[in-house]
C-alpha cells in the first residue's frame, strides 16, 4: 500500500536534486524509497543549516534528529516542527527546499512505513549529521555563517558530518537489503566515509563563489593563507592566480578521495548493477566536475561552472555499458580523470 507521503517524496526528489533523481530510481525496491526518504531528511537538515535564522537553527536541527527516531507522538511533533521550521527560514530560501521542510511530516510518514531494517541506519545518519552541523557552527561560526575552517582536518571533519556519514548509512542499507553485498562488507565499510566525503568536497569546490556570495566559506584558512588569501580576497581579480593555485591544490585532495570512492563502488557486487550505477554516476560526474574546476579562473566568477547535459548523458551511457566490468570501469575512470576533454574523445 502506498502511503500519501510516498507520492510527496517521489515528486519532491527531482525538485531538490538533479543528480539523485537520476540514480536513486536505479535501486531495487524498497531500497529506492528508503534512500529517497533518507536523502530528503538530509536535505531538510541541509536547508536548516543554510537558511534557518541563526538563533533557531541549532534547536531545529536537534529537533529533527529526535523526530527521525519516530518516538511517541511523532506525528503531532512533526507537524509543529514543520510550521516552526518554515517560519524560521529566511526569505531567500529556495521554494522547493521550503516546501520540503513544510512536508517533513509526510517524509517521516514514509519513513515509518518502510521495513524496520531501514530505520536505525537513517536515524543514526540524521542524528550524526545534525549534531555535526551544530558543532561546526558553534566552533567556527562566530555568531554568523562559517567564514572558513581552520585546516584540512576541519574540512574533512565537516565533509564527514554532512556526507561521509551518508556513505556509512548507504553501506548499512546495502548490507541489510542484499545478500550479495554482505560478503563485501570488509571492503565496503573502510571506504564508505571517503565515498561521501569525495562528493561533498567536490561540491564545496564547485560552489565556492555561490557560498561566498551568501556569506559562507568552507575552505581551510591555513591553505588560503599559504597562497596569500582569505575569504574576502578570494574573488578579487588581482588575486585570481593565487586563487586558482589554491583551487588546484584542493582538487588534488578531492581526487585522492575519489580514488577511494572508486574502490568503494567496485566493491559492490556485479549481481547488483543498480547499486553500482547508483554510486558510479555521481562518482564520474565528480571526476568531470574536477576537470572543469582545475586551472579554471572562472570558478571564482558569479556564473556557476558546471558540466553540460550532453556530457552527463554520454557518461551515464558509458557507465551503463561497463557496469559489470571492473577493468572497463577503471579504464573509464582513468580516461575521464586524464584531461578535461577526455569524454568527448570516447564518444
Short mmCIF file of C-alpha atoms in Angstrom, two decimals:
data_model
loop_
_atom_site.label_atom_id
_atom_site.label_comp_id
_atom_site.label_asym_id
_atom_site.label_seq_id
_atom_site.Cartn_x
_atom_site.Cartn_y
_atom_site.Cartn_z
CA UNK A 1 0.00 0.00 0.00
CA UNK A 2 1.30 3.43 -0.96
CA UNK A 3 1.13 5.92 1.90
CA UNK A 4 0.23 9.52 0.96
CA UNK A 5 3.69 10.73 1.91
CA UNK A 6 5.34 8.44 -0.64
CA UNK A 7 3.93 10.41 -3.56
CA UNK A 8 5.21 13.62 -1.98
CA UNK A 9 8.69 12.15 -1.55
CA UNK A 10 8.95 10.81 -5.08
CA UNK A 11 7.66 14.08 -6.54
CA UNK A 12 9.88 16.27 -4.38
CA UNK A 13 13.13 14.42 -5.08
CA UNK A 14 13.77 15.79 -8.61
CA UNK A 15 12.81 19.27 -7.41
CA UNK A 16 15.67 19.36 -4.91
CA UNK A 17 18.33 17.20 -6.60
CA UNK A 18 19.00 16.64 -10.27
CA UNK A 19 21.76 14.08 -9.60
CA UNK A 20 19.92 11.87 -7.12
CA UNK A 21 16.78 11.97 -9.23
CA UNK A 22 18.88 10.19 -11.86
CA UNK A 23 20.45 7.48 -9.74
CA UNK A 24 18.02 6.64 -6.91
CA UNK A 25 15.44 5.08 -9.32
CA UNK A 26 18.13 2.56 -10.29
CA UNK A 27 17.96 0.98 -6.84
CA UNK A 28 15.69 -2.03 -6.25
CA UNK A 29 12.55 -1.62 -4.15
CA UNK A 30 12.18 -0.89 -1.29
CA UNK A 31 15.76 0.41 -1.17
CA UNK A 32 14.92 3.12 -3.69
CA UNK A 33 12.26 4.57 -1.42
CA UNK A 34 14.44 4.19 1.68
CA UNK A 35 17.26 6.17 0.07
CA UNK A 36 14.79 8.75 -1.27
CA UNK A 37 13.46 9.35 2.24
CA UNK A 38 16.96 9.40 3.73
CA UNK A 39 18.14 11.90 1.14
CA UNK A 40 15.14 14.18 1.74
CA UNK A 41 15.70 14.13 5.51
CA UNK A 42 19.34 15.04 4.96
CA UNK A 43 18.24 17.79 2.59
CA UNK A 44 15.90 19.17 5.27
CA UNK A 45 18.88 19.32 7.65
CA UNK A 46 20.96 20.99 4.94
CA UNK A 47 18.22 23.57 4.34
CA UNK A 48 18.06 24.38 8.04
CA UNK A 49 21.85 24.74 8.13
CA UNK A 50 21.82 27.09 5.14
CA UNK A 51 18.61 29.03 5.59
CA UNK A 52 17.31 28.96 9.18
CA UNK A 53 17.72 32.06 11.31
CA UNK A 54 20.81 31.65 13.46
CA UNK A 55 19.10 31.78 16.84
CA UNK A 56 16.70 28.97 15.89
CA UNK A 57 18.97 26.79 13.78
CA UNK A 58 20.57 24.64 16.47
CA UNK A 59 17.30 23.81 18.20
CA UNK A 60 15.59 22.88 14.95
CA UNK A 61 18.45 20.60 13.92
CA UNK A 62 18.32 18.85 17.31
CA UNK A 63 14.55 18.52 16.99
CA UNK A 64 14.83 16.96 13.54
CA UNK A 65 17.24 14.36 14.90
CA UNK A 66 14.72 13.47 17.60
CA UNK A 67 11.85 13.23 15.15
CA UNK A 68 13.65 10.76 12.90
CA UNK A 69 13.76 8.34 15.83
CA UNK A 70 9.94 8.10 15.42
CA UNK A 71 9.30 8.19 19.16
CA UNK A 72 5.99 8.73 20.94
CA UNK A 73 3.59 11.23 19.35
CA UNK A 74 5.97 11.89 16.48
CA UNK A 75 3.13 12.86 14.13
CA UNK A 76 2.00 15.84 16.21
CA UNK A 77 5.57 16.87 16.93
CA UNK A 78 6.40 16.70 13.22
CA UNK A 79 3.51 18.99 12.33
CA UNK A 80 4.63 21.51 14.96
CA UNK A 81 8.23 21.26 13.76
CA UNK A 82 7.34 21.86 10.11
CA UNK A 83 5.37 25.01 10.95
CA UNK A 84 8.11 26.49 13.11
CA UNK A 85 10.90 25.46 10.76
CA UNK A 86 9.08 27.04 7.83
CA UNK A 87 8.79 30.32 9.72
CA UNK A 88 12.48 30.19 10.64
CA UNK A 89 13.65 30.03 7.03
CA UNK A 90 14.91 33.26 5.59
CA UNK A 91 13.16 34.90 2.68
CA UNK A 92 15.85 33.74 0.28
CA UNK A 93 15.23 30.04 0.82
CA UNK A 94 14.58 28.22 -2.48
CA UNK A 95 10.91 27.40 -2.98
CA UNK A 96 11.43 23.65 -3.39
CA UNK A 97 13.52 23.43 -0.20
CA UNK A 98 10.95 25.45 1.76
CA UNK A 99 8.18 23.12 0.53
CA UNK A 100 10.28 20.12 1.56
CA UNK A 101 10.68 21.50 5.08
CA UNK A 102 6.93 22.07 5.26
CA UNK A 103 6.41 18.48 4.10
CA UNK A 104 8.55 16.98 6.88
CA UNK A 105 5.53 15.10 8.34
CA UNK A 106 4.97 13.33 5.01
CA UNK A 107 8.64 12.36 4.75
CA UNK A 108 8.53 10.93 8.27
CA UNK A 109 5.26 9.14 7.49
CA UNK A 110 7.01 7.43 4.60
CA UNK A 111 9.98 6.54 6.78
CA UNK A 112 7.62 4.93 9.30
CA UNK A 113 6.09 2.80 6.51
CA UNK A 114 9.45 1.31 5.49
CA UNK A 115 10.80 -2.01 6.79
CA UNK A 116 12.33 -1.92 10.29
CA UNK A 117 15.85 -2.58 8.97
CA UNK A 118 15.80 0.89 7.36
CA UNK A 119 15.12 2.94 10.49
CA UNK A 120 18.31 2.64 12.58
CA UNK A 121 20.59 3.50 9.66
CA UNK A 122 18.60 6.60 8.72
CA UNK A 123 18.18 7.72 12.33
CA UNK A 124 21.90 7.42 13.06
CA UNK A 125 22.79 9.33 9.90
CA UNK A 126 20.48 12.25 10.63
CA UNK A 127 21.49 12.35 14.29
CA UNK A 128 25.20 12.45 13.41
CA UNK A 129 24.67 14.98 10.63
CA UNK A 130 22.62 17.45 12.65
CA UNK A 131 24.92 17.14 15.65
CA UNK A 132 27.91 17.74 13.41
CA UNK A 133 26.33 20.76 11.77
CA UNK A 134 25.69 22.27 15.18
CA UNK A 135 29.27 21.51 16.26
CA UNK A 136 30.77 23.20 13.19
CA UNK A 137 28.56 26.26 13.57
CA UNK A 138 29.36 26.61 17.27
CA UNK A 139 33.08 26.06 16.77
CA UNK A 140 33.65 28.18 13.68
CA UNK A 141 30.51 30.21 13.00
CA UNK A 142 31.32 33.03 15.40
CA UNK A 143 27.67 34.03 15.72
CA UNK A 144 27.19 34.06 11.94
CA UNK A 145 27.94 31.94 8.91
CA UNK A 146 31.15 29.92 8.77
CA UNK A 147 33.82 32.02 7.06
CA UNK A 148 36.50 29.41 6.60
CA UNK A 149 37.62 26.32 8.51
CA UNK A 150 41.00 26.15 10.26
CA UNK A 151 42.67 23.45 8.20
CA UNK A 152 42.20 20.40 6.01
CA UNK A 153 41.41 18.27 9.04
CA UNK A 154 38.47 20.52 9.96
CA UNK A 155 37.32 20.49 6.34
CA UNK A 156 37.47 16.70 6.29
CA UNK A 157 35.51 16.56 9.54
CA UNK A 158 32.82 18.85 8.11
CA UNK A 159 32.63 16.69 4.98
CA UNK A 160 32.20 13.65 7.23
CA UNK A 161 29.34 15.25 9.13
CA UNK A 162 27.38 16.24 6.04
CA UNK A 163 28.30 13.46 3.60
CA UNK A 164 30.73 10.85 4.96
CA UNK A 165 28.04 9.73 7.37
CA UNK A 166 25.74 9.28 4.36
CA UNK A 167 28.29 6.84 2.94
CA UNK A 168 28.09 4.90 6.19
CA UNK A 169 24.29 4.92 6.07
CA UNK A 170 24.17 3.74 2.46
CA UNK A 171 26.56 0.91 3.28
CA UNK A 172 24.33 -0.19 6.15
CA UNK A 173 21.27 -0.13 3.91
CA UNK A 174 23.05 -2.02 1.13
CA UNK A 175 24.21 -4.71 3.55
CA UNK A 176 20.76 -5.05 5.07
CA UNK A 177 18.92 -5.25 1.76
CA UNK A 178 21.05 -7.55 -0.40
CA UNK A 179 22.55 -10.98 0.28
CA UNK A 180 25.06 -10.29 -2.50
CA UNK A 181 26.53 -7.31 -0.61
CA UNK A 182 27.14 -8.98 2.77
CA UNK A 183 30.32 -10.85 1.66
CA UNK A 184 31.79 -7.49 0.56
CA UNK A 185 31.43 -5.84 3.96
CA UNK A 186 35.15 -5.85 4.75
CA UNK A 187 35.90 -3.99 1.52
CA UNK A 188 32.99 -1.56 1.73
CA UNK A 189 32.99 -0.35 5.33
CA UNK A 190 36.53 1.14 5.41
CA UNK A 191 35.84 3.10 2.21
CA UNK A 192 32.30 4.28 2.93
CA UNK A 193 33.26 7.59 4.52
CA UNK A 194 35.60 8.55 1.68
CA UNK A 195 32.83 7.92 -0.83
CA UNK A 196 30.65 10.56 0.82
CA UNK A 197 33.48 12.96 1.57
CA UNK A 198 34.69 12.92 -2.02
CA UNK A 199 31.34 14.04 -3.40
CA UNK A 200 30.93 16.72 -0.73
CA UNK A 201 34.40 18.19 -1.24
CA UNK A 202 33.77 18.36 -4.98
CA UNK A 203 30.54 20.26 -4.34
CA UNK A 204 32.29 22.66 -1.96
CA UNK A 205 34.91 23.48 -4.59
CA UNK A 206 32.29 23.83 -7.34
CA UNK A 207 30.11 26.14 -5.24
CA UNK A 208 32.86 28.30 -3.75
CA UNK A 209 31.67 31.54 -5.37
CA UNK A 210 28.00 30.91 -4.57
CA UNK A 211 28.89 30.21 -0.95
CA UNK A 212 30.99 33.36 -0.70
CA UNK A 213 28.15 35.44 -2.12
CA UNK A 214 25.91 34.03 0.63
CA UNK A 215 28.40 34.84 3.39
CA UNK A 216 29.87 31.34 3.77
CA UNK A 217 33.21 29.72 3.10
CA UNK A 218 34.21 26.11 3.77
CA UNK A 219 37.81 26.35 2.53
CA UNK A 220 40.68 25.91 5.03
CA UNK A 221 42.23 29.07 6.45
CA UNK A 222 45.75 27.65 6.54
CA UNK A 223 45.73 26.77 2.85
CA UNK A 224 44.22 30.16 1.92
CA UNK A 225 46.89 31.91 3.97
CA UNK A 226 49.64 29.88 2.27
CA UNK A 227 48.51 31.48 -1.00
CA UNK A 228 48.17 34.94 0.49
CA UNK A 229 44.39 34.74 0.54
CA UNK A 230 41.42 34.97 2.88
CA UNK A 231 37.69 34.65 2.14
CA UNK A 232 37.34 38.38 1.45
CA UNK A 233 40.04 38.31 -1.25
CA UNK A 234 39.29 35.00 -2.98
CA UNK A 235 37.21 36.56 -5.75
CA UNK A 236 39.22 39.74 -6.31
CA UNK A 237 40.61 39.88 -9.87
CA UNK A 238 44.05 40.88 -8.59
CA UNK A 239 44.26 37.62 -6.62
CA UNK A 240 42.98 35.32 -9.33
CA UNK A 241 46.27 33.48 -9.93
CA UNK A 242 46.65 32.67 -6.23
CA UNK A 243 43.01 31.58 -6.02
CA UNK A 244 43.44 29.20 -8.97
CA UNK A 245 46.56 27.71 -7.35
CA UNK A 246 44.59 27.17 -4.14
CA UNK A 247 41.75 25.52 -6.06
CA UNK A 248 44.16 23.22 -7.89
CA UNK A 249 45.71 22.16 -4.58
CA UNK A 250 42.30 21.25 -3.17
CA UNK A 251 41.31 19.48 -6.39
CA UNK A 252 44.25 17.12 -5.75
CA UNK A 253 42.81 16.36 -2.29
CA UNK A 254 39.38 15.68 -3.81
CA UNK A 255 40.86 13.39 -6.47
CA UNK A 256 42.53 11.28 -3.76
CA UNK A 257 39.15 10.85 -2.09
CA UNK A 258 37.57 9.95 -5.43
CA UNK A 259 40.19 7.23 -5.95
CA UNK A 260 38.94 5.59 -2.74
CA UNK A 261 35.33 6.18 -3.79
CA UNK A 262 36.02 4.23 -6.99
CA UNK A 263 37.27 1.28 -4.95
CA UNK A 264 34.11 1.51 -2.82
CA UNK A 265 31.92 1.40 -5.92
CA UNK A 266 33.80 -1.54 -7.42
CA UNK A 267 33.50 -3.44 -4.13
CA UNK A 268 29.75 -3.63 -4.76
CA UNK A 269 28.83 -6.94 -6.45
CA UNK A 270 28.16 -7.15 -10.16
CA UNK A 271 24.98 -9.04 -9.25
CA UNK A 272 23.63 -5.67 -8.06
CA UNK A 273 24.09 -3.38 -11.10
CA UNK A 274 21.61 -0.85 -9.73
CA UNK A 275 23.71 -0.34 -6.60
CA UNK A 276 26.84 0.02 -8.71
CA UNK A 277 25.30 2.59 -11.04
CA UNK A 278 23.82 4.48 -8.08
CA UNK A 279 27.38 5.06 -6.83
CA UNK A 280 29.16 5.33 -10.17
CA UNK A 281 27.01 8.08 -11.66
CA UNK A 282 27.83 10.75 -9.04
CA UNK A 283 31.42 9.48 -8.84
CA UNK A 284 32.04 10.04 -12.54
CA UNK A 285 30.12 13.33 -12.51
CA UNK A 286 32.51 14.46 -9.76
CA UNK A 287 35.52 13.48 -11.88
CA UNK A 288 34.29 15.63 -14.76
CA UNK A 289 33.46 18.47 -12.39
CA UNK A 290 37.00 18.50 -11.02
CA UNK A 291 38.31 18.58 -14.59
CA UNK A 292 36.26 21.71 -15.21
CA UNK A 293 37.44 23.33 -11.96
CA UNK A 294 41.14 22.62 -12.32
CA UNK A 295 43.12 25.59 -13.62
CA UNK A 296 39.90 27.50 -14.33
CA UNK A 297 39.73 31.11 -13.08
CA UNK A 298 36.01 31.22 -13.98
CA UNK A 299 35.33 29.18 -10.82
CA UNK A 300 35.51 32.47 -8.93
CA UNK A 301 33.15 34.35 -11.27
CA UNK A 302 29.44 34.81 -10.45
CA UNK A 303 28.20 32.45 -13.19
CA UNK A 304 28.30 28.83 -11.98
CA UNK A 305 30.75 26.41 -13.58
CA UNK A 306 29.20 23.02 -14.31
CA UNK A 307 29.39 20.05 -16.67
CA UNK A 308 26.99 20.07 -19.59
CA UNK A 309 23.94 17.86 -20.02
CA UNK A 310 25.41 16.17 -23.10
CA UNK A 311 28.45 15.13 -21.07
CA UNK A 312 26.17 13.81 -18.32
CA UNK A 313 24.16 11.73 -20.79
CA UNK A 314 27.28 10.37 -22.51
CA UNK A 315 28.88 9.43 -19.21
CA UNK A 316 25.74 7.67 -17.99
CA UNK A 317 25.65 5.57 -21.17
CA UNK A 318 29.36 4.72 -20.96
CA UNK A 319 28.96 3.70 -17.32
CA UNK A 320 25.92 1.52 -18.07
CA UNK A 321 27.82 -0.28 -20.82
CA UNK A 322 30.72 -1.05 -18.48
CA UNK A 323 28.90 -1.64 -15.18
CA UNK A 324 29.71 -5.38 -14.99
CA UNK A 325 33.44 -5.00 -15.71
CA UNK A 326 35.83 -3.63 -13.09
CA UNK A 327 38.59 -3.37 -15.67
CA UNK A 328 36.44 -1.36 -18.08
CA UNK A 329 35.26 0.93 -15.28
CA UNK A 330 38.84 1.52 -14.12
CA UNK A 331 39.80 2.41 -17.67
CA UNK A 332 36.86 4.79 -17.96
CA UNK A 333 37.81 6.42 -14.66
CA UNK A 334 41.40 6.85 -15.77
CA UNK A 335 40.34 8.29 -19.13
CA UNK A 336 37.88 10.72 -17.54
CA UNK A 337 40.48 11.83 -15.00
CA UNK A 338 43.23 12.35 -17.55
CA UNK A 339 42.06 15.51 -19.31
CA UNK A 340 39.07 17.85 -19.41
CA UNK A 341 38.08 16.76 -22.90
CA UNK A 342 38.65 13.04 -22.46
CA UNK A 343 34.92 12.26 -22.53
CA UNK A 344 34.48 13.83 -25.96
CA UNK A 345 37.25 11.57 -27.30
CA UNK A 346 35.44 8.45 -26.07
CA UNK A 347 32.04 9.25 -27.63
#
